[in-house]
Amino acid sequence: MYNLKINPELRDFIPPLSGEEKKSLEDSLLKYGYKGAPIYTWHNYIVDGHNRYNLCMKHNIEFPVEELDLGDEATIIDVMEWMINTQLGRRNLPPQQRIAVVKKFEKKIREQAKVTQGTRTDLTSSPLDNKLKELAKLANVGTGTIARFNRVMSSDDEELKKKLLAGEVKINTAYEKIREKEKPKENVTTEPLQTIPKTYQEAAQLFGGLQQ
């Protein structure tokens, strides 16, 4: 039995399985044992197979392990790119969760670019932007959808953002809610306009008639 290491950043990079998906995986492992692809690691850190690893350790089920060979100069950026290419396509994730993965990668790759600028030529501005465009295509979302997602995530509605990332509300629905909130309210004057009558006839019209 292998004792593997867990990097929280890699573990949380791809959205976790739902409760139903995890239960189905556990039932399958208990009934048939470990089947399918090995648990992939990078320097002994789990890259693909966190759920399988935890369930196998829980039930003392043997499992295969394969170390990824990403090259001597590979960093966590290369690992995340491998995860997107490998895992994002096989998971039936809603658009907002796919975009969230790409946004995480974008943030990480820009942070890495600042640190390693000058040592890795593949993280300069132009190749970096091209890489992000390729990943956006892999996420299978259009630029308009990404723009609406960004609009919601930059709002101050924390509850709506949580629901969006959890897949409880669609991007367009959340976007329309934000737009509705941001619409300028019409100025409604509750005080009646005060008009000073200049003639008897105006006064009579204003006050509904005057007693003689």
CSV table of C-alpha atoms in Angstrom, one decimal:
chain,number,residue,atom,x,y,z
A,1,MET,CA,0.0,0.0,0.0
A,2,TYR,CA,1.4,3.4,-1.0
A,3,ASN,CA,1.5,6.4,1.3
A,4,LEU,CA,1.2,9.3,-1.1
A,5,LYS,CA,1.4,13.0,-0.4
A,6,ILE,CA,-1.4,15.6,-1.0
A,7,ASN,CA,-0.9,19.1,-2.2
A,8,PRO,CA,-4.1,21.1,-1.3
A,9,GLU,CA,-3.6,23.3,-4.4
A,10,LEU,CA,-3.7,20.3,-6.7
A,11,ARG,CA,-6.4,18.5,-4.7
A,12,ASP,CA,-8.7,21.5,-5.0
A,13,PHE,CA,-7.8,22.5,-8.6
A,14,ILE,CA,-10.6,20.5,-10.2
A,15,PRO,CA,-14.1,20.6,-8.5
A,16,PRO,CA,-14.7,17.7,-6.2
A,17,LEU,CA,-17.1,14.8,-6.9
A,18,SER,CA,-20.6,15.3,-5.8
A,19,GLY,CA,-21.9,13.2,-2.9
A,20,GLU,CA,-23.7,10.9,-5.4
A,21,GLU,CA,-20.6,10.5,-7.6
A,22,LYS,CA,-18.4,9.7,-4.6
A,23,LYS,CA,-20.9,7.2,-3.3
A,24,SER,CA,-21.1,5.5,-6.7
A,25,LEU,CA,-17.2,5.3,-6.8
A,26,GLU,CA,-17.1,3.8,-3.3
A,27,ASP,CA,-19.7,1.2,-4.2
A,28,SER,CA,-17.8,0.2,-7.3
A,29,LEU,CA,-14.5,-0.1,-5.4
A,30,LEU,CA,-16.1,-2.3,-2.8
A,31,LYS,CA,-17.8,-4.5,-5.3
A,32,TYR,CA,-15.2,-4.9,-8.0
A,33,GLY,CA,-11.9,-3.7,-6.4
A,34,TYR,CA,-9.7,-1.1,-8.1
A,35,LYS,CA,-10.2,-1.0,-11.9
A,36,GLY,CA,-9.1,1.5,-14.6
A,37,ALA,CA,-6.3,4.0,-14.8
A,38,PRO,CA,-3.7,4.3,-12.0
A,39,ILE,CA,-3.4,7.1,-9.5
A,40,TYR,CA,-1.0,9.6,-11.1
A,41,THR,CA,1.6,11.4,-9.0
A,42,TRP,CA,4.2,14.0,-9.5
A,43,HIS,CA,7.1,13.9,-7.0
A,44,ASN,CA,4.9,11.6,-4.9
A,45,TYR,CA,2.1,14.2,-4.8
A,46,ILE,CA,-1.3,13.0,-6.1
A,47,VAL,CA,-2.2,14.6,-9.4
A,48,ASP,CA,-5.1,12.5,-10.5
A,49,GLY,CA,-7.0,10.2,-8.1
A,50,HIS,CA,-7.5,12.0,-4.8
A,51,ASN,CA,-11.0,10.4,-4.3
A,52,ARG,CA,-9.8,6.9,-5.3
A,53,TYR,CA,-6.8,7.2,-3.0
A,54,ASN,CA,-8.9,8.2,0.1
A,55,LEU,CA,-11.4,5.5,-0.5
A,56,CYS,CA,-8.8,2.8,-1.1
A,57,MET,CA,-7.0,3.8,2.1
A,58,LYS,CA,-10.3,3.8,4.0
A,59,HIS,CA,-11.2,0.2,2.8
A,60,ASN,CA,-7.6,-1.1,2.5
A,61,ILE,CA,-7.9,-1.7,-1.2
A,62,GLU,CA,-4.7,-2.1,-3.3
A,63,PHE,CA,-4.2,0.4,-6.1
A,64,PRO,CA,-1.7,1.1,-8.9
A,65,VAL,CA,0.4,4.3,-9.0
A,66,GLU,CA,2.2,5.9,-11.9
A,67,GLU,CA,4.6,8.8,-11.6
A,68,LEU,CA,4.2,11.5,-14.3
A,69,ASP,CA,7.2,12.3,-16.4
A,70,LEU,CA,6.8,16.0,-17.3
A,71,GLY,CA,10.4,16.8,-17.8
A,72,ASP,CA,13.2,18.0,-15.5
A,73,GLU,CA,12.1,21.6,-15.7
A,74,ALA,CA,8.4,21.0,-15.0
A,75,THR,CA,6.7,23.1,-12.4
A,76,ILE,CA,3.2,23.0,-10.8
A,77,ILE,CA,2.0,25.0,-13.9
A,78,ASP,CA,2.8,22.0,-16.1
A,79,VAL,CA,1.1,19.7,-13.7
A,80,MET,CA,-2.1,21.8,-13.7
A,81,GLU,CA,-2.0,22.0,-17.5
A,82,TRP,CA,-1.8,18.2,-17.5
A,83,MET,CA,-4.8,18.0,-15.1
A,84,ILE,CA,-6.9,20.3,-17.4
A,85,ASN,CA,-6.1,18.3,-20.5
A,86,THR,CA,-6.7,15.0,-18.7
A,87,GLN,CA,-9.5,15.6,-16.2
A,88,LEU,CA,-11.6,18.5,-17.5
A,89,GLY,CA,-12.7,16.6,-20.6
A,90,ARG,CA,-13.9,13.6,-18.8
A,91,ARG,CA,-15.9,15.4,-16.1
A,92,ASN,CA,-19.4,16.5,-16.8
A,93,LEU,CA,-19.0,19.9,-15.3
A,94,PRO,CA,-21.2,23.0,-15.9
A,95,PRO,CA,-19.7,25.9,-17.7
A,96,GLN,CA,-19.2,28.0,-14.6
A,97,GLN,CA,-17.1,25.3,-13.0
A,98,ARG,CA,-15.0,24.8,-16.1
A,99,ILE,CA,-14.4,28.6,-16.3
A,100,ALA,CA,-13.4,28.6,-12.6
A,101,VAL,CA,-10.8,26.0,-13.3
A,102,VAL,CA,-9.4,28.0,-16.2
A,103,LYS,CA,-9.4,31.2,-14.0
A,104,LYS,CA,-7.5,29.4,-11.3
A,105,PHE,CA,-4.9,28.3,-13.9
A,106,GLU,CA,-4.7,31.9,-15.3
A,107,LYS,CA,-4.0,33.3,-11.8
A,108,LYS,CA,-1.4,30.7,-11.1
A,109,ILE,CA,0.4,31.0,-14.4
A,110,ARG,CA,0.6,34.8,-14.1
A,111,GLU,CA,2.0,34.5,-10.6
A,112,GLN,CA,4.5,32.0,-11.9
A,113,ALA,CA,5.4,34.2,-14.8
A,114,LYS,CA,6.4,37.1,-12.5
A,115,VAL,CA,8.6,34.8,-10.4
A,116,THR,CA,10.3,33.0,-13.3
A,117,GLN,CA,10.4,35.7,-15.9
A,118,GLY,CA,13.8,35.4,-17.6
A,119,THR,CA,14.3,31.7,-16.8
A,120,ARG,CA,11.5,30.3,-18.8
A,121,THR,CA,10.8,31.7,-22.2
A,122,ASP,CA,7.5,29.9,-22.6
A,123,LEU,CA,5.9,32.0,-19.8
A,124,THR,CA,6.4,35.4,-21.6
A,125,SER,CA,3.4,37.5,-22.4
A,126,SER,CA,2.5,36.2,-25.9
A,127,PRO,CA,2.9,32.4,-25.4
A,128,LEU,CA,1.2,32.8,-22.0
A,129,ASP,CA,-1.9,34.5,-23.6
A,130,ASN,CA,-2.0,31.9,-26.4
A,131,LYS,CA,-1.9,29.1,-23.8
A,132,LEU,CA,-4.8,30.6,-21.9
A,133,LYS,CA,-6.8,31.0,-25.1
A,134,GLU,CA,-6.2,27.3,-25.9
A,135,LEU,CA,-7.4,26.3,-22.4
A,136,ALA,CA,-10.5,28.5,-22.7
A,137,LYS,CA,-11.4,26.5,-25.8
A,138,LEU,CA,-10.8,23.3,-23.9
A,139,ALA,CA,-13.2,24.6,-21.3
A,140,ASN,CA,-15.7,24.8,-24.1
A,141,VAL,CA,-17.0,28.2,-23.3
A,142,GLY,CA,-17.3,31.4,-25.4
A,143,THR,CA,-15.8,34.8,-24.6
A,144,GLY,CA,-19.3,36.2,-23.8
A,145,THR,CA,-19.9,33.5,-21.3
A,146,ILE,CA,-16.6,34.2,-19.6
A,147,ALA,CA,-17.3,37.9,-19.5
A,148,ARG,CA,-20.7,37.3,-17.8
A,149,PHE,CA,-19.0,35.0,-15.3
A,150,ASN,CA,-16.4,37.6,-14.5
A,151,ARG,CA,-19.1,40.2,-14.0
A,152,VAL,CA,-20.8,38.1,-11.4
A,153,MET,CA,-17.6,37.1,-9.7
A,154,SER,CA,-16.6,40.7,-9.4
A,155,SER,CA,-19.8,41.7,-7.7
A,156,ASP,CA,-20.4,42.0,-4.0
A,157,ASP,CA,-23.1,39.3,-3.9
A,158,GLU,CA,-21.1,36.6,-2.0
A,159,GLU,CA,-24.1,34.3,-1.7
A,160,LEU,CA,-24.8,34.4,-5.5
A,161,LYS,CA,-21.1,33.7,-6.2
A,162,LYS,CA,-21.2,30.6,-4.0
A,163,LYS,CA,-24.3,29.3,-5.7
A,164,LEU,CA,-22.7,30.0,-9.1
A,165,LEU,CA,-19.5,28.1,-8.3
A,166,ALA,CA,-21.5,25.2,-6.8
A,167,GLY,CA,-23.5,24.9,-10.0
A,168,GLU,CA,-26.8,25.8,-8.2
A,169,VAL,CA,-27.5,28.7,-10.6
A,170,LYS,CA,-26.6,29.2,-14.3
A,171,ILE,CA,-24.2,31.9,-15.5
A,172,ASN,CA,-26.9,33.8,-17.4
A,173,THR,CA,-29.3,33.7,-14.5
A,174,ALA,CA,-26.7,35.0,-12.1
A,175,TYR,CA,-25.7,37.7,-14.6
A,176,GLU,CA,-29.2,38.9,-15.0
A,177,LYS,CA,-29.6,39.2,-11.2
A,178,ILE,CA,-26.5,41.3,-11.0
A,179,ARG,CA,-27.8,43.5,-13.8
A,180,GLU,CA,-31.1,43.9,-12.1
A,181,LYS,CA,-29.4,45.0,-8.9
A,182,GLU,CA,-27.2,47.5,-10.7
A,183,LYS,CA,-30.0,49.2,-12.6
A,184,PRO,CA,-30.4,52.8,-11.4
A,185,LYS,CA,-33.5,53.3,-9.3
A,186,GLU,CA,-36.0,55.9,-10.6
A,187,ASN,CA,-36.3,59.0,-8.5
A,188,VAL,CA,-39.8,58.9,-7.1
A,189,THR,CA,-41.0,62.0,-5.3
A,190,THR,CA,-43.6,61.2,-2.6
A,191,GLU,CA,-44.2,64.8,-1.7
A,192,PRO,CA,-47.0,66.5,-3.7
A,193,LEU,CA,-46.1,69.4,-5.8
A,194,GLN,CA,-47.1,72.6,-4.2
A,195,THR,CA,-48.7,75.1,-6.6
A,196,ILE,CA,-49.6,78.6,-5.5
A,197,PRO,CA,-52.9,79.6,-7.1
A,198,LYS,CA,-52.8,83.0,-8.8
A,199,THR,CA,-56.6,83.4,-9.4
A,200,TYR,CA,-59.9,82.3,-7.9
A,201,GLN,CA,-60.5,79.9,-10.7
A,202,GLU,CA,-57.1,78.2,-10.1
A,203,ALA,CA,-57.7,77.9,-6.4
A,204,ALA,CA,-61.1,76.4,-7.0
A,205,GLN,CA,-59.6,73.8,-9.4
A,206,LEU,CA,-56.8,73.0,-7.0
A,207,PHE,CA,-58.9,72.6,-3.8
A,208,GLY,CA,-62.0,71.1,-5.4
A,209,GLY,CA,-64.0,74.3,-5.2
A,210,LEU,CA,-64.3,77.0,-2.5
A,211,GLN,CA,-67.3,77.8,-0.4
A,212,GLN,CA,-68.9,81.1,-1.1
